PDB file of C-alpha atoms in Angstrom:
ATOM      1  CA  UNK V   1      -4.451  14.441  -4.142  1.00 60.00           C
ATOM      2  CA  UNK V   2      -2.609  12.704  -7.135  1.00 70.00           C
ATOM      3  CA  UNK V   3      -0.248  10.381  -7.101  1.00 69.00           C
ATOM      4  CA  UNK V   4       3.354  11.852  -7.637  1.00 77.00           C
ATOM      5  CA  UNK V   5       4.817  10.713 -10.627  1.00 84.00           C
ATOM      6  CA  UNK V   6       8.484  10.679  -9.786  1.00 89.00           C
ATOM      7  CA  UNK V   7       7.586   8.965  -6.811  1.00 89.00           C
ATOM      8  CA  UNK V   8       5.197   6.120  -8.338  1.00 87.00           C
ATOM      9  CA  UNK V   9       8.301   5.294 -10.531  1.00 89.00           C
ATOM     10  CA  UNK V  10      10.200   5.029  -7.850  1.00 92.00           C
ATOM     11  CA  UNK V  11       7.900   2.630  -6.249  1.00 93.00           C
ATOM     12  CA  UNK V  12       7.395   0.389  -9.495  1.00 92.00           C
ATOM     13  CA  UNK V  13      11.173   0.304  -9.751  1.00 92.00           C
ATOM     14  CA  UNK V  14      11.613  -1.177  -6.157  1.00 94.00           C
ATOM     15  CA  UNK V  15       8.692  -3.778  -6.523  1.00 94.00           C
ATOM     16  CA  UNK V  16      10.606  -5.030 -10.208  1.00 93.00           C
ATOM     17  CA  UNK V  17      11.036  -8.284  -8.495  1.00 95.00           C
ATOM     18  CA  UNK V  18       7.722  -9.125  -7.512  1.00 94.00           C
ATOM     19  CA  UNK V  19       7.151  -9.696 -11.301  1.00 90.00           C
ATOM     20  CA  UNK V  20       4.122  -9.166 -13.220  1.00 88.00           C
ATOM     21  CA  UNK V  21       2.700  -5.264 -12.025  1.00 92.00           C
ATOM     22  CA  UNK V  22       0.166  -3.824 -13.840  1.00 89.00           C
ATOM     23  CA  UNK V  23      -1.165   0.021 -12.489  1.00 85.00           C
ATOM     24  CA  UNK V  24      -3.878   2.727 -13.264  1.00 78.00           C
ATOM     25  CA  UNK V  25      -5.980   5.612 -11.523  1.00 75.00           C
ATOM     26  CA  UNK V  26      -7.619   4.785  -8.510  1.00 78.00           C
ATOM     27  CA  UNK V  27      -9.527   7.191  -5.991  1.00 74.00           C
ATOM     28  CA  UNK V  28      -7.102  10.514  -7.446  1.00 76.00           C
ATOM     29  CA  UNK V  29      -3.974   7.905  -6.632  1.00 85.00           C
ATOM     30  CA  UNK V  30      -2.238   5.184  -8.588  1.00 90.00           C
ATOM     31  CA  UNK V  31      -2.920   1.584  -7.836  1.00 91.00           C
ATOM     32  CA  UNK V  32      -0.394  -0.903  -8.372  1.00 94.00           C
ATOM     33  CA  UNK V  33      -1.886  -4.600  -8.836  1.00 94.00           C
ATOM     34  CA  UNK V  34      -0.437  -8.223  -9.090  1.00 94.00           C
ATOM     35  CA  UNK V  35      -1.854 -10.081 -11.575  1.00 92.00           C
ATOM     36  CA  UNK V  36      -4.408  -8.023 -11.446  1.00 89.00           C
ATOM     37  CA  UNK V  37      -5.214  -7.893  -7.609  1.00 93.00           C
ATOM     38  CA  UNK V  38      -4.495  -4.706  -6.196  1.00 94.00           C
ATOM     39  CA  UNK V  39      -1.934  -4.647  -3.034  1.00 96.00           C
ATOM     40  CA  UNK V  40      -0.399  -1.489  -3.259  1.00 95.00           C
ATOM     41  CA  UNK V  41      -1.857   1.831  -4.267  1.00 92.00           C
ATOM     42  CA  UNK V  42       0.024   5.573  -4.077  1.00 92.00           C
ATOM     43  CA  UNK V  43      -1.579   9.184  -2.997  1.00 91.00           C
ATOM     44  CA  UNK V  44       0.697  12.180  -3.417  1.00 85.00           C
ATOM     45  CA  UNK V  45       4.192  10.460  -2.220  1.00 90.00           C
ATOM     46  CA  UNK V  46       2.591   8.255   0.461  1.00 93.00           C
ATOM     47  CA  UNK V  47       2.432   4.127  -0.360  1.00 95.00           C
ATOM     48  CA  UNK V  48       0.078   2.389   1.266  1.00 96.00           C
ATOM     49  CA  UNK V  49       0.335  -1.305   1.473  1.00 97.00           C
ATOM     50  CA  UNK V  50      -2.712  -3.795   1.463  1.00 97.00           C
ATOM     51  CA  UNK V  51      -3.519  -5.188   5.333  1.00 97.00           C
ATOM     52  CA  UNK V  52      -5.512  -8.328   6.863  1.00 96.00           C
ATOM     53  CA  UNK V  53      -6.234  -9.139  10.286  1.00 95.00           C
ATOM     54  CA  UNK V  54      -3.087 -10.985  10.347  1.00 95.00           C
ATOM     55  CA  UNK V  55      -0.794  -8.257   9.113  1.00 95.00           C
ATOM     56  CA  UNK V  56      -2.497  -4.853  10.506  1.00 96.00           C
ATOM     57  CA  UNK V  57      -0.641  -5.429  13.864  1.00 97.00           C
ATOM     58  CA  UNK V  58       2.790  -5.335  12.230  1.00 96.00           C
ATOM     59  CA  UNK V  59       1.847  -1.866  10.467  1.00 96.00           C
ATOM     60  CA  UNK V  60       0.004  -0.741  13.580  1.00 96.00           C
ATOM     61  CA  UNK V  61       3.152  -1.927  15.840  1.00 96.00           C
ATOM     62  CA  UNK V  62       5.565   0.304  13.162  1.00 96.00           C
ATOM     63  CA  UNK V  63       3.547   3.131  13.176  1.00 95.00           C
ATOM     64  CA  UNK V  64       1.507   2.926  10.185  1.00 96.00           C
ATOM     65  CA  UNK V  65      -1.931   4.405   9.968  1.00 96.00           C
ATOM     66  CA  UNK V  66      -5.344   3.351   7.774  1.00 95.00           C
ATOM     67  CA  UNK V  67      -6.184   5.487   4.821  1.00 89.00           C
ATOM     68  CA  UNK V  68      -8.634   8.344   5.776  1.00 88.00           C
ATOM     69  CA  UNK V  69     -10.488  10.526   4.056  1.00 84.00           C
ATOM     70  CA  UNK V  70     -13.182  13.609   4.843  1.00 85.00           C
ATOM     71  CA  UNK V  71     -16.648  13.478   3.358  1.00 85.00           C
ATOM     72  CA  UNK V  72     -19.721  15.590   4.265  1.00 91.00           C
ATOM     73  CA  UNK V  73     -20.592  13.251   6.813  1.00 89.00           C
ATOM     74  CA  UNK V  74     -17.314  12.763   8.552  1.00 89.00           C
ATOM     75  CA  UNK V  75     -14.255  11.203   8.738  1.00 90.00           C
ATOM     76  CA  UNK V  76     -14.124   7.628   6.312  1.00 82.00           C
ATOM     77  CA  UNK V  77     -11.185   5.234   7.354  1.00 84.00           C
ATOM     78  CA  UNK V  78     -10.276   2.481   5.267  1.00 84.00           C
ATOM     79  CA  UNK V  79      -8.779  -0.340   7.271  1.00 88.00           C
ATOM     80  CA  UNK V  80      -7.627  -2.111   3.909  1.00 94.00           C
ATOM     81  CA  UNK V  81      -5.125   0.062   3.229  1.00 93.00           C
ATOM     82  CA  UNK V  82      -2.006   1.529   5.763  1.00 97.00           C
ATOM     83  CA  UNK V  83       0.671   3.752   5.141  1.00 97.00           C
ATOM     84  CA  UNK V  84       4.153   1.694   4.552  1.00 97.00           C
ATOM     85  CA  UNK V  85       6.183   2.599   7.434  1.00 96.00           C
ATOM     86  CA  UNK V  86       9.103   4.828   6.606  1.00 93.00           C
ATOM     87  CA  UNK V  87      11.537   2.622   6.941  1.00 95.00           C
ATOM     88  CA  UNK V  88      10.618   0.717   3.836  1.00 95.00           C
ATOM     89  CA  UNK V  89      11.604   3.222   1.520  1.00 93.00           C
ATOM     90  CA  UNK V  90      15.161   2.634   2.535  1.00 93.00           C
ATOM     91  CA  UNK V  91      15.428  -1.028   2.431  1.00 95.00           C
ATOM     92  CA  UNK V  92      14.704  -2.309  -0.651  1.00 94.00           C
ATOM     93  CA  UNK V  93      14.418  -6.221   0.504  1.00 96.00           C
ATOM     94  CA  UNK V  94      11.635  -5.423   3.463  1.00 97.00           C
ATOM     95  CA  UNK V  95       9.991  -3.423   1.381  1.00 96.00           C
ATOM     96  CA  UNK V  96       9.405  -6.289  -1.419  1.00 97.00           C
ATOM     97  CA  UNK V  97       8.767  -8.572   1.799  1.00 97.00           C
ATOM     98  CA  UNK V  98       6.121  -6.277   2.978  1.00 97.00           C
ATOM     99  CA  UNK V  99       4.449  -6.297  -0.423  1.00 97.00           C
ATOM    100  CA  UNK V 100       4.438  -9.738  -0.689  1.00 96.00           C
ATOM    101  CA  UNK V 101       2.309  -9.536   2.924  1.00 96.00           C
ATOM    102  CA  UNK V 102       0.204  -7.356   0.512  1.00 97.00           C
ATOM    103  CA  UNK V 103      -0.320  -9.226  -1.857  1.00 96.00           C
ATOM    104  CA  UNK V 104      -0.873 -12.180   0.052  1.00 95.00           C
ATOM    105  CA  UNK V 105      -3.855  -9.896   1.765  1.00 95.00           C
ATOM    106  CA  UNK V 106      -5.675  -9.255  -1.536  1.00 93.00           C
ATOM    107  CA  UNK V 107      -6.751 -13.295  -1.517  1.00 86.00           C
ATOM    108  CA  UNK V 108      -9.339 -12.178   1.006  1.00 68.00           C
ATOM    109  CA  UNK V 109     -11.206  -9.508  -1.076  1.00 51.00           C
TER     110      UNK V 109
END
């Protein structure tokens, strides 16, 4: 599924703050980077926000789930990557607090 445009702009325009974004196709989404390290990445009108072993509990504990996807062989989850709980989207200051959890999670790739 692409990424939906209206709602990547969205996105970009709430994460402003964090400074230098840069963005571009990845996996039939859009990826959003920090200096070049990717934290944040958007499928249809669903953000999902980079994790760690330190952060996953938070998502986990707000109801977020890992990125999945179908192949031949079965069901692929991606434990990088969970949804950013809902209640993000309506506060801009925990969502750019949340990112910068993100981003903070890339420095182990």
């Amino acid at each position: 599924m692409a990424a939906n445009a209206e709602f990547v702009s969205y996105i970009k325009e709430q994460l402003a703050p964090l400074g230098f974004l840069s963005s571009g196709s990845f996996f039939g989404g859009q990826a959003i980077n920090y200096h070049g390290h990717q934290f944040a990445w958007v499928i249809g009108s669903t953000l999902y926000l980079r994790v760690n072993d330190i952060t996953r509990p938070d998502f986990e504990a707000a109801g977020a789930q890992p990125f999945k996807y179908n192949t031949k062989k079965g069901k692929i989850t991606v434990r990088k990557f969970y949804t950013a709980p809902e209640f993000l989207l309506d506060d801009p200051e925990q969502l750019l607090s949340w990112s910068r959890r993100a981003i903070e999670a890339t420095s182990e790739s």
